[in-house]
Short mmCIF file of C-alpha atoms and ligand atoms in Angstrom, two decimals:
data_model
loop_
_atom_site.label_atom_id
_atom_site.label_comp_id
_atom_site.label_asym_id
_atom_site.label_seq_id
_atom_site.Cartn_x
_atom_site.Cartn_y
_atom_site.Cartn_z
CA MET A 1 175.47 -0.94 163.58
CA LYS A 2 178.71 -2.44 162.26
CA VAL A 3 181.19 -0.83 159.91
CA LEU A 4 182.76 -3.23 157.39
CA LYS A 5 185.63 -2.11 155.19
CA PHE A 6 186.73 -4.08 152.14
CA GLY A 7 190.12 -3.38 150.60
CA GLY A 8 191.06 -3.08 146.94
CA THR A 9 191.72 -6.77 146.28
CA SER A 10 188.46 -7.74 148.01
CA VAL A 11 186.56 -5.73 145.40
CA GLY A 12 189.21 -6.21 142.70
CA SER A 13 187.04 -8.10 140.19
CA ALA A 14 183.41 -8.94 139.48
CA GLN A 15 183.92 -12.32 141.15
CA ARG A 16 185.38 -10.75 144.30
CA MET A 17 182.50 -8.23 144.49
CA LYS A 18 180.05 -11.13 144.35
CA GLU A 19 181.85 -12.76 147.26
CA VAL A 20 181.60 -9.54 149.28
CA GLU A 21 177.84 -9.47 148.75
CA ILE A 22 177.61 -12.99 150.20
CA LEU A 23 179.58 -11.89 153.27
CA LEU A 24 177.06 -9.11 153.86
CA ARG A 25 174.21 -11.59 154.26
CA GLN A 26 174.20 -11.44 158.04
CA ASP A 27 171.76 -9.69 160.31
CA GLY A 28 172.05 -6.12 161.40
CA LYS A 29 172.60 -2.75 159.82
CA LYS A 30 175.95 -2.09 158.24
CA VAL A 31 178.01 0.73 156.83
CA VAL A 32 180.11 -0.85 154.06
CA VAL A 33 183.25 1.11 153.20
CA LEU A 34 185.04 0.22 149.98
CA SER A 35 188.47 0.99 148.55
CA ALA A 36 188.98 1.47 144.84
CA MET A 37 189.33 -1.76 142.85
CA SER A 38 192.92 -2.97 143.22
CA GLY A 39 195.40 -1.19 140.98
CA THR A 40 193.06 1.71 140.23
CA THR A 41 194.52 4.28 142.64
CA ASN A 42 198.04 3.49 141.42
CA SER A 43 196.90 3.91 137.81
CA LEU A 44 195.20 7.20 138.62
CA VAL A 45 198.36 8.48 140.34
CA GLU A 46 200.35 7.57 137.23
CA ILE A 47 197.79 9.28 134.99
CA ALA A 48 197.82 12.42 137.14
CA ASN A 49 201.62 12.50 136.88
CA TYR A 50 201.41 12.43 133.09
CA LEU A 51 198.83 15.21 133.19
CA PHE A 52 201.17 17.29 135.35
CA ALA A 53 203.94 16.70 132.85
CA ASN A 54 201.63 17.81 130.04
CA LYS A 55 201.77 14.35 128.49
CA ASN A 56 198.06 14.34 127.89
CA GLU A 57 198.08 11.81 125.11
CA ILE A 58 199.72 9.16 127.28
CA ALA A 59 197.27 10.00 130.07
CA SER A 60 194.34 9.63 127.75
CA ASN A 61 195.57 6.26 126.44
CA LEU A 62 195.99 4.97 129.98
CA LEU A 63 192.47 6.16 130.82
CA GLU A 64 191.04 4.31 127.82
CA GLY A 65 192.83 1.15 128.97
CA LEU A 66 191.46 1.50 132.49
CA LYS A 67 187.99 2.19 131.15
CA SER A 68 187.93 -1.05 129.19
CA LYS A 69 188.83 -2.96 132.37
CA TYR A 70 185.81 -1.43 134.09
CA LEU A 71 183.55 -2.22 131.14
CA GLN A 72 184.67 -5.84 131.33
CA THR A 73 183.89 -5.93 135.07
CA VAL A 74 180.44 -4.56 134.25
CA ASN A 75 179.83 -7.39 131.77
CA GLU A 76 180.78 -10.00 134.33
CA LEU A 77 179.04 -8.51 137.34
CA TYR A 78 175.44 -7.89 136.33
CA LYS A 79 172.90 -10.36 134.99
CA SER A 80 170.34 -8.23 133.22
CA ASP A 81 170.91 -6.00 130.22
CA ASN A 82 169.10 -3.25 132.03
CA PHE A 83 171.67 -3.18 134.88
CA LYS A 84 174.56 -3.68 132.49
CA SER A 85 173.49 -0.61 130.61
CA LYS A 86 173.01 1.45 133.80
CA ALA A 87 176.48 0.40 134.96
CA LYS A 88 178.04 1.25 131.61
CA ASP A 89 176.54 4.72 131.80
CA LEU A 90 178.15 5.08 135.21
CA VAL A 91 181.55 4.02 133.91
CA TYR A 92 181.24 6.36 130.92
CA SER A 93 180.31 9.33 133.07
CA HIS A 94 183.29 8.87 135.42
CA PHE A 95 185.70 8.36 132.54
CA ASN A 96 184.33 11.29 130.55
CA TYR A 97 185.02 13.42 133.59
CA LEU A 98 188.55 11.98 133.86
CA LEU A 99 189.18 12.44 130.15
CA SER A 100 188.12 16.09 130.41
CA PHE A 101 191.38 16.74 132.30
CA THR A 102 193.38 15.68 129.25
CA ARG A 103 192.01 18.64 127.31
CA ASP A 104 193.16 21.31 129.73
CA LEU A 105 196.01 22.42 131.96
CA PHE A 106 196.18 20.31 135.11
CA THR A 107 196.39 21.82 138.59
CA ILE A 108 197.55 20.24 141.83
CA HIS A 109 194.11 20.47 143.38
CA GLU A 110 192.55 18.52 140.53
CA GLU A 111 194.75 15.54 141.32
CA LYS A 112 192.61 14.77 144.37
CA ALA A 113 189.49 14.79 142.22
CA VAL A 114 191.15 12.37 139.80
CA LEU A 115 192.16 9.97 142.60
CA ALA A 116 188.66 10.08 144.09
CA GLN A 117 187.18 8.46 140.99
CA GLY A 118 188.51 5.04 142.04
CA GLU A 119 186.41 4.84 145.19
CA LEU A 120 183.46 6.62 143.55
CA LEU A 121 183.42 3.95 140.82
CA SER A 122 183.86 0.86 143.03
CA THR A 123 181.08 1.92 145.40
CA ALA A 124 178.64 2.98 142.67
CA LEU A 125 179.12 -0.31 140.80
CA PHE A 126 178.85 -2.41 143.94
CA GLN A 127 175.72 -0.70 145.19
CA LEU A 128 174.12 -1.06 141.77
CA TYR A 129 174.88 -4.78 141.99
CA LEU A 130 173.08 -4.90 145.36
CA GLU A 131 170.13 -3.19 143.70
CA GLU A 132 170.02 -5.79 140.98
CA LEU A 133 169.83 -8.44 143.72
CA ASN A 134 167.11 -6.48 145.52
CA VAL A 135 169.27 -6.00 148.61
CA ASN A 136 167.92 -3.18 150.75
CA SER A 137 170.82 -0.74 150.33
CA VAL A 138 171.73 2.82 149.49
CA LEU A 139 174.86 4.63 148.31
CA ILE A 140 175.85 7.41 150.72
CA PRO A 141 178.49 9.80 149.34
CA ALA A 142 181.47 10.16 151.69
CA LEU A 143 181.97 13.64 150.22
CA LYS A 144 178.82 14.68 152.09
CA PHE A 145 180.11 13.76 155.55
CA MET A 146 183.85 13.04 155.63
CA ARG A 147 185.82 16.20 156.26
CA ILE A 148 189.28 17.23 157.43
CA ASP A 149 190.04 20.48 159.23
CA LYS A 150 192.69 23.12 158.53
CA ASP A 151 195.38 20.95 160.14
CA LEU A 152 194.31 18.08 157.86
CA GLU A 153 192.93 16.24 160.89
CA PRO A 154 189.48 14.63 160.77
CA ASP A 155 186.66 16.93 161.81
CA TYR A 156 185.00 14.52 164.24
CA PHE A 157 182.04 16.73 165.00
CA TYR A 158 181.19 17.37 161.33
CA ILE A 159 181.54 13.68 160.45
CA GLN A 160 179.35 12.58 163.34
CA GLU A 161 176.60 15.15 162.73
CA ASN A 162 176.39 14.58 159.01
CA LEU A 163 176.81 10.81 158.84
CA ASN A 164 174.18 10.26 161.53
CA ARG A 165 171.80 12.66 159.81
CA ILE A 166 172.15 10.74 156.54
CA LEU A 167 171.59 7.42 158.30
CA GLU A 168 168.55 8.86 160.03
CA GLU A 169 167.12 10.00 156.67
CA ASN A 170 167.39 6.40 155.44
CA LYS A 171 165.97 4.65 158.48
CA SER A 172 164.55 1.67 156.64
CA VAL A 173 167.80 0.78 154.85
CA ASP A 174 170.02 -2.16 155.95
CA ILE A 175 173.23 -1.58 154.02
CA PHE A 176 174.87 1.80 153.50
CA VAL A 177 177.63 1.67 150.89
CA THR A 178 180.22 4.43 150.99
CA GLN A 179 183.73 5.38 149.91
CA GLY A 180 186.87 4.98 151.96
CA PHE A 181 189.84 7.33 151.49
CA ILE A 182 188.03 10.39 150.11
CA CYS A 183 186.83 13.46 151.99
CA ARG A 184 186.52 17.21 151.68
CA ASN A 185 188.91 19.77 153.15
CA VAL A 186 188.06 23.05 154.93
CA TYR A 187 187.63 24.78 151.58
CA GLY A 188 185.06 22.20 150.53
CA GLU A 189 187.42 20.78 147.92
CA ILE A 190 187.80 17.07 147.28
CA ASP A 191 190.68 15.72 149.33
CA ASN A 192 191.75 12.37 150.78
CA LEU A 193 193.14 10.70 153.90
CA LYS A 194 196.39 9.76 152.12
CA ARG A 195 197.29 6.45 150.51
CA GLY A 196 195.92 3.44 152.31
CA GLY A 197 193.48 5.72 154.14
CA SER A 198 190.34 3.63 153.71
CA ASP A 199 191.02 1.82 156.99
CA TYR A 200 191.16 5.23 158.64
CA SER A 201 187.83 6.17 157.01
CA ALA A 202 186.23 3.01 158.41
CA SER A 203 187.53 3.66 161.88
CA LEU A 204 186.37 7.30 161.82
CA MET A 205 182.92 6.25 160.65
CA GLY A 206 182.84 3.57 163.35
CA VAL A 207 183.47 6.26 165.95
CA ALA A 208 180.85 8.57 164.43
CA VAL A 209 178.06 5.98 164.53
CA LYS A 210 179.30 4.39 167.80
CA ALA A 211 179.54 1.08 165.98
CA GLU A 212 179.52 -2.14 167.93
CA GLU A 213 182.50 -3.20 165.81
CA VAL A 214 184.67 -2.09 162.88
CA GLN A 215 185.70 -4.93 160.60
CA ILE A 216 188.62 -4.59 158.20
CA TRP A 217 188.37 -7.25 155.49
CA THR A 218 191.50 -8.05 153.48
CA ASP A 219 193.22 -11.08 151.97
CA ILE A 220 195.07 -12.00 155.14
CA ASP A 221 193.59 -13.84 158.11
CA GLY A 222 194.70 -11.28 160.70
CA MET A 223 197.95 -9.85 162.04
CA HIS A 224 200.57 -12.55 162.23
CA ASN A 225 203.09 -13.17 164.97
CA ASN A 226 205.96 -12.80 162.50
CA ASP A 227 206.58 -11.91 158.85
CA PRO A 228 205.04 -14.77 156.79
CA ARG A 229 207.28 -13.90 153.84
CA ILE A 230 210.35 -14.77 155.86
CA VAL A 231 209.35 -17.16 158.59
CA GLU A 232 207.44 -20.39 158.04
CA LYS A 233 204.37 -21.34 160.07
CA THR A 234 203.51 -17.92 161.40
CA MET A 235 200.13 -17.68 163.07
CA PRO A 236 197.44 -15.02 163.24
CA ILE A 237 197.25 -13.35 166.65
CA GLN A 238 193.71 -13.68 167.96
CA GLN A 239 193.70 -10.84 170.48
CA LEU A 240 195.63 -7.61 170.65
CA SER A 241 195.24 -4.45 172.63
CA PHE A 242 194.93 -1.14 170.76
CA ASP A 243 198.48 -0.22 171.81
CA GLU A 244 199.95 -3.50 170.65
CA ALA A 245 198.09 -3.24 167.34
CA ALA A 246 199.28 0.33 166.82
CA GLU A 247 202.92 -0.72 167.32
CA LEU A 248 202.52 -3.61 164.88
CA ALA A 249 200.63 -1.61 162.27
CA TYR A 250 203.42 0.95 162.21
CA PHE A 251 206.14 -1.68 162.00
CA GLY A 252 205.28 -3.17 158.67
CA ALA A 253 202.31 -5.42 159.38
CA LYS A 254 200.75 -4.00 156.19
CA ILE A 255 197.27 -5.28 156.98
CA LEU A 256 196.03 -2.27 158.93
CA HIS A 257 196.87 1.38 158.36
CA PRO A 258 198.53 2.73 161.54
CA THR A 259 196.38 5.86 161.78
CA SER A 260 193.20 3.82 162.05
CA VAL A 261 193.90 2.46 165.53
CA LEU A 262 193.78 5.77 167.37
CA PRO A 263 190.14 6.82 166.77
CA ALA A 264 188.93 3.31 167.63
CA LYS A 265 191.04 3.30 170.78
CA LYS A 266 189.72 6.69 171.90
CA ALA A 267 186.10 5.65 171.43
CA ASN A 268 186.79 2.08 172.60
CA ILE A 269 185.36 0.44 169.50
CA PRO A 270 186.61 -3.09 168.78
CA VAL A 271 188.39 -3.57 165.45
CA ARG A 272 188.32 -7.00 163.88
CA LEU A 273 190.63 -8.01 161.03
CA LYS A 274 189.04 -10.61 158.77
CA SER A 275 189.96 -12.43 155.58
CA THR A 276 187.63 -12.57 152.57
CA ILE A 277 189.48 -15.70 151.47
CA GLU A 278 188.90 -17.53 154.74
CA PRO A 279 185.84 -15.76 156.12
CA ASN A 280 185.38 -18.34 158.85
CA ALA A 281 188.85 -17.86 160.29
CA PHE A 282 188.81 -15.93 163.58
CA GLY A 283 191.17 -13.19 162.37
CA THR A 284 192.48 -10.68 164.88
CA LEU A 285 190.36 -8.85 167.41
CA ILE A 286 191.72 -5.54 168.69
CA THR A 287 190.17 -4.19 171.87
CA SER A 288 191.16 -2.26 174.97
CA GLN A 289 192.02 -5.53 176.66
CA THR A 290 195.36 -7.20 176.50
CA SER A 291 195.38 -10.95 176.18
CA GLY A 292 198.03 -11.40 178.81
CA LYS A 293 201.70 -10.84 179.33
CA GLY A 294 204.56 -11.84 177.11
CA ILE A 295 205.61 -11.61 173.50
CA LYS A 296 202.78 -11.43 170.96
CA ALA A 297 204.46 -10.65 167.69
CA ILE A 298 207.58 -9.67 165.85
CA ALA A 299 207.69 -7.23 162.97
CA ALA A 300 210.39 -5.48 161.01
CA LYS A 301 210.73 -2.21 159.17
CA ASP A 302 213.43 -1.79 156.52
CA GLY A 303 214.86 1.30 154.90
CA ILE A 304 216.00 2.83 158.17
CA SER A 305 218.99 5.19 158.56
CA ALA A 306 220.78 5.53 161.88
CA ILE A 307 222.48 8.81 162.74
CA LYS A 308 225.00 9.14 165.56
CA ILE A 309 226.03 12.54 166.87
CA ASN A 310 229.20 12.50 169.00
CA SER A 311 229.67 15.60 171.02
CA GLY A 312 231.86 16.57 173.91
CA ARG A 313 229.29 19.28 174.48
CA MET A 314 226.71 16.80 175.57
CA LEU A 315 228.62 15.80 178.69
CA LEU A 316 226.80 17.24 181.69
CA ALA A 317 225.11 19.78 179.45
CA TYR A 318 221.44 20.55 179.22
CA GLY A 319 219.54 21.61 176.12
CA PHE A 320 221.71 19.55 173.82
CA LEU A 321 218.99 17.05 172.85
CA ARG A 322 216.57 19.88 172.18
CA LYS A 323 218.98 21.39 169.67
CA VAL A 324 219.39 18.04 167.95
CA PHE A 325 215.65 17.42 167.77
CA GLU A 326 215.00 20.91 166.45
CA ILE A 327 217.08 20.11 163.41
CA PHE A 328 214.88 17.13 162.61
CA GLU A 329 211.81 19.24 163.20
CA LEU A 330 213.11 21.90 160.84
CA PHE A 331 213.32 19.29 158.07
CA LYS A 332 209.94 17.73 159.01
CA THR A 333 211.61 14.37 159.58
CA SER A 334 210.26 12.16 162.30
CA ILE A 335 212.52 10.17 164.58
CA ASP A 336 211.65 6.56 165.45
CA MET A 337 214.26 5.24 167.87
CA ILE A 338 216.60 7.12 170.20
CA THR A 339 219.46 5.94 172.39
CA THR A 340 221.84 8.12 174.31
CA SER A 341 225.11 7.92 176.19
CA GLU A 342 226.88 10.74 177.97
CA VAL A 343 228.86 11.73 174.89
CA ALA A 344 226.69 10.67 171.98
CA VAL A 345 223.15 10.25 170.82
CA SER A 346 221.85 7.92 168.09
CA VAL A 347 218.51 8.30 166.36
CA THR A 348 216.82 6.52 163.47
CA ILE A 349 214.68 7.92 160.68
CA ASP A 350 212.84 6.22 157.84
CA ASP A 351 212.47 9.23 155.58
CA ASP A 352 215.99 10.13 154.39
CA LYS A 353 214.93 12.75 151.83
CA ASN A 354 216.61 15.56 153.77
CA LEU A 355 219.39 13.54 155.32
CA ASN A 356 222.21 15.52 153.70
CA ASP A 357 220.85 18.83 154.96
CA ILE A 358 220.19 17.34 158.39
CA LYS A 359 223.77 16.06 158.53
CA LYS A 360 225.18 19.50 157.68
CA GLU A 361 223.19 21.11 160.48
CA LEU A 362 224.08 18.40 162.99
CA GLU A 363 227.77 18.79 162.23
CA LYS A 364 227.64 22.16 163.99
CA TYR A 365 227.28 20.17 167.22
CA GLY A 366 229.71 17.32 166.75
CA ARG A 367 230.93 14.47 164.62
CA VAL A 368 228.11 12.77 162.67
CA GLU A 369 228.11 9.15 161.48
CA ILE A 370 225.40 7.68 159.30
CA ASP A 371 224.56 4.00 158.77
CA ARG A 372 222.09 3.25 156.00
CA ASN A 373 220.33 -0.03 155.16
CA GLN A 374 219.27 -0.67 158.71
CA THR A 375 216.19 -2.54 159.92
CA ILE A 376 214.19 -2.01 163.08
CA VAL A 377 213.07 -5.32 164.51
CA CYS A 378 210.21 -4.70 166.84
CA ILE A 379 209.02 -7.14 169.46
CA VAL A 380 205.46 -6.39 170.51
CA GLY A 381 203.67 -7.66 173.55
CA ASP A 382 202.75 -6.85 177.06
CA PHE A 383 205.93 -6.28 179.01
CA ILE A 384 205.24 -4.80 182.36
CA SER A 385 208.51 -3.02 183.02
CA GLY A 386 210.65 -4.98 185.37
CA ASP A 387 209.28 -8.23 184.00
CA LYS A 388 212.07 -10.71 184.47
CA GLY A 389 213.80 -12.58 181.74
CA ILE A 390 212.30 -11.09 178.58
CA ALA A 391 215.38 -9.16 177.53
CA ASN A 392 217.50 -12.17 178.32
CA GLN A 393 215.35 -14.44 176.14
CA ILE A 394 215.45 -12.00 173.24
CA PHE A 395 219.17 -11.37 173.28
CA SER A 396 220.10 -14.98 173.80
CA VAL A 397 218.41 -15.99 170.53
CA LEU A 398 220.08 -13.03 168.79
CA LYS A 399 223.59 -13.83 170.01
CA GLU A 400 225.06 -14.19 166.49
CA ILE A 401 223.71 -10.85 165.24
CA PRO A 402 225.49 -7.50 165.64
CA ILE A 403 223.07 -5.06 167.25
CA ARG A 404 223.37 -1.34 166.50
CA MET A 405 220.75 0.09 168.88
CA ILE A 406 218.30 -1.16 171.52
CA SER A 407 215.21 0.57 172.80
CA TYR A 408 213.57 -0.95 175.87
CA GLY A 409 211.20 0.59 178.37
CA GLY A 410 209.87 3.35 176.09
CA SER A 411 206.49 1.69 176.39
CA ASN A 412 205.16 -1.49 177.91
CA HIS A 413 204.43 -2.86 174.47
CA ASN A 414 207.53 -2.60 172.39
CA ILE A 415 211.17 -3.60 172.43
CA SER A 416 212.98 -2.35 169.34
CA ILE A 417 216.33 -3.46 168.06
CA LEU A 418 218.25 -1.94 165.19
CA ILE A 419 220.28 -4.28 163.00
CA ASN A 420 221.78 -4.32 159.54
CA THR A 421 219.13 -5.28 156.98
CA LYS A 422 221.27 -8.19 155.79
CA ASP A 423 220.79 -9.82 159.21
CA LYS A 424 217.02 -9.40 159.23
CA GLN A 425 216.10 -12.81 157.94
CA LEU A 426 218.21 -14.59 160.54
CA ALA A 427 216.92 -12.32 163.31
CA LEU A 428 213.26 -12.96 162.49
CA LYS A 429 213.83 -16.69 162.28
CA GLU A 430 215.74 -16.82 165.54
CA LEU A 431 213.16 -14.67 167.34
CA ASN A 432 210.43 -16.98 166.11
CA LYS A 433 211.89 -19.61 168.44
CA LEU A 434 210.47 -17.55 171.31
CA PHE A 435 206.98 -18.65 170.33
CA TYR A 436 207.70 -22.35 170.80
N1 LIG B 1 192.49 3.40 147.27
C1 LIG B 1 193.35 4.10 148.18
C2 LIG B 1 194.77 3.61 148.02
O1 LIG B 1 195.02 2.71 147.23
C3 LIG B 1 192.93 4.02 149.60
C4 LIG B 1 192.91 2.63 150.18
O2 LIG B 1 192.76 1.66 149.45
O3 LIG B 1 193.02 2.50 151.39
O4 LIG B 1 195.64 4.14 148.65
MG1 MG B 2 195.00 -0.93 152.77
#
């Protein structure tokens, strides 16, 4: 069994759905996980916001607009009038449900039900298309087996039991189409795995069915060794270890959602990143193996704030760092990088929502300085600590760039450097020299 996930742009039009069907014409049973058609989830978020604000007329106009896009897709996708009419009924039933919210007061829990319609629609339409082509397939509702527990973590046992039972009940079927992103919570309500969560769905399902491979299909031919928007001639990385991929996914390589690496790593299930535009390209294969020492890729994450706490109290004192970290914990703000000296500590955060409150609390312990508009440049690879020369290579190409923080040795897979965002372009270009 393989699990194949197709993202929003890969199912973003009738034409793209037809291309996905062609890609499925290979042997073996498959679970096919789809996102909502591109743009749909964003539109539904916008519509839900209008419903919250009691602007029901605007919401209803937006829904009518979205509905006509789906009706157009229906016209282009199916050949026979019979299937066109079945598909139209589907579209009408989902939109009638959505429109029902415009006639009532909207509650926070209904938002999840609204968002779920995107994936419910894309999968129902796609599976109906497979039926028209006589492909041996079935639609299996993710809401019957995807579940999160009271801590909002996936309920592995429930998912495994229920997904395998459903597959068992459909033994003769080759292709199981299902929704990414959506699930139920402990109360049985419709919930989701947060934005971009379809990759996570695919990886969780891969673990549940002990898949031979999870494939994530997007528009990009794998994770690249640098940011293609900034550096010319970047290349896809053919092989990455789970740890390397996790570092890269977090640091802005938008192609794979960071949460999806962990389940696959735990169950040791290979994850392959593939492009629907260049299906024959190798892509990136993520496994437990590393493809050798050295630098594999460079990524950058903008929008970082650096916070420095200077305190005489830190000198030869214990418990100081705990007090600092507790403040971040109190404001549910996660810290990315840390560097310390005897009299000061610097940390970075990417969520600065509570920065003013955090600063006030920190000031009880010392003088606080904040630098905004910072970028973490992250160099990912296999650096066995003590490996000679790597730091030297990195800093020699960066000699013109002021560096605010350095983190080395935290793991064998990541060297992070904090710089001002205005220097990012130069840094990425200079670091690219390390690949040649
Ligand atoms: N459709 C959802 C989103 O746009 C989930 C996903 O595509 O991964 O966030
Ligand atoms: Mg995505």
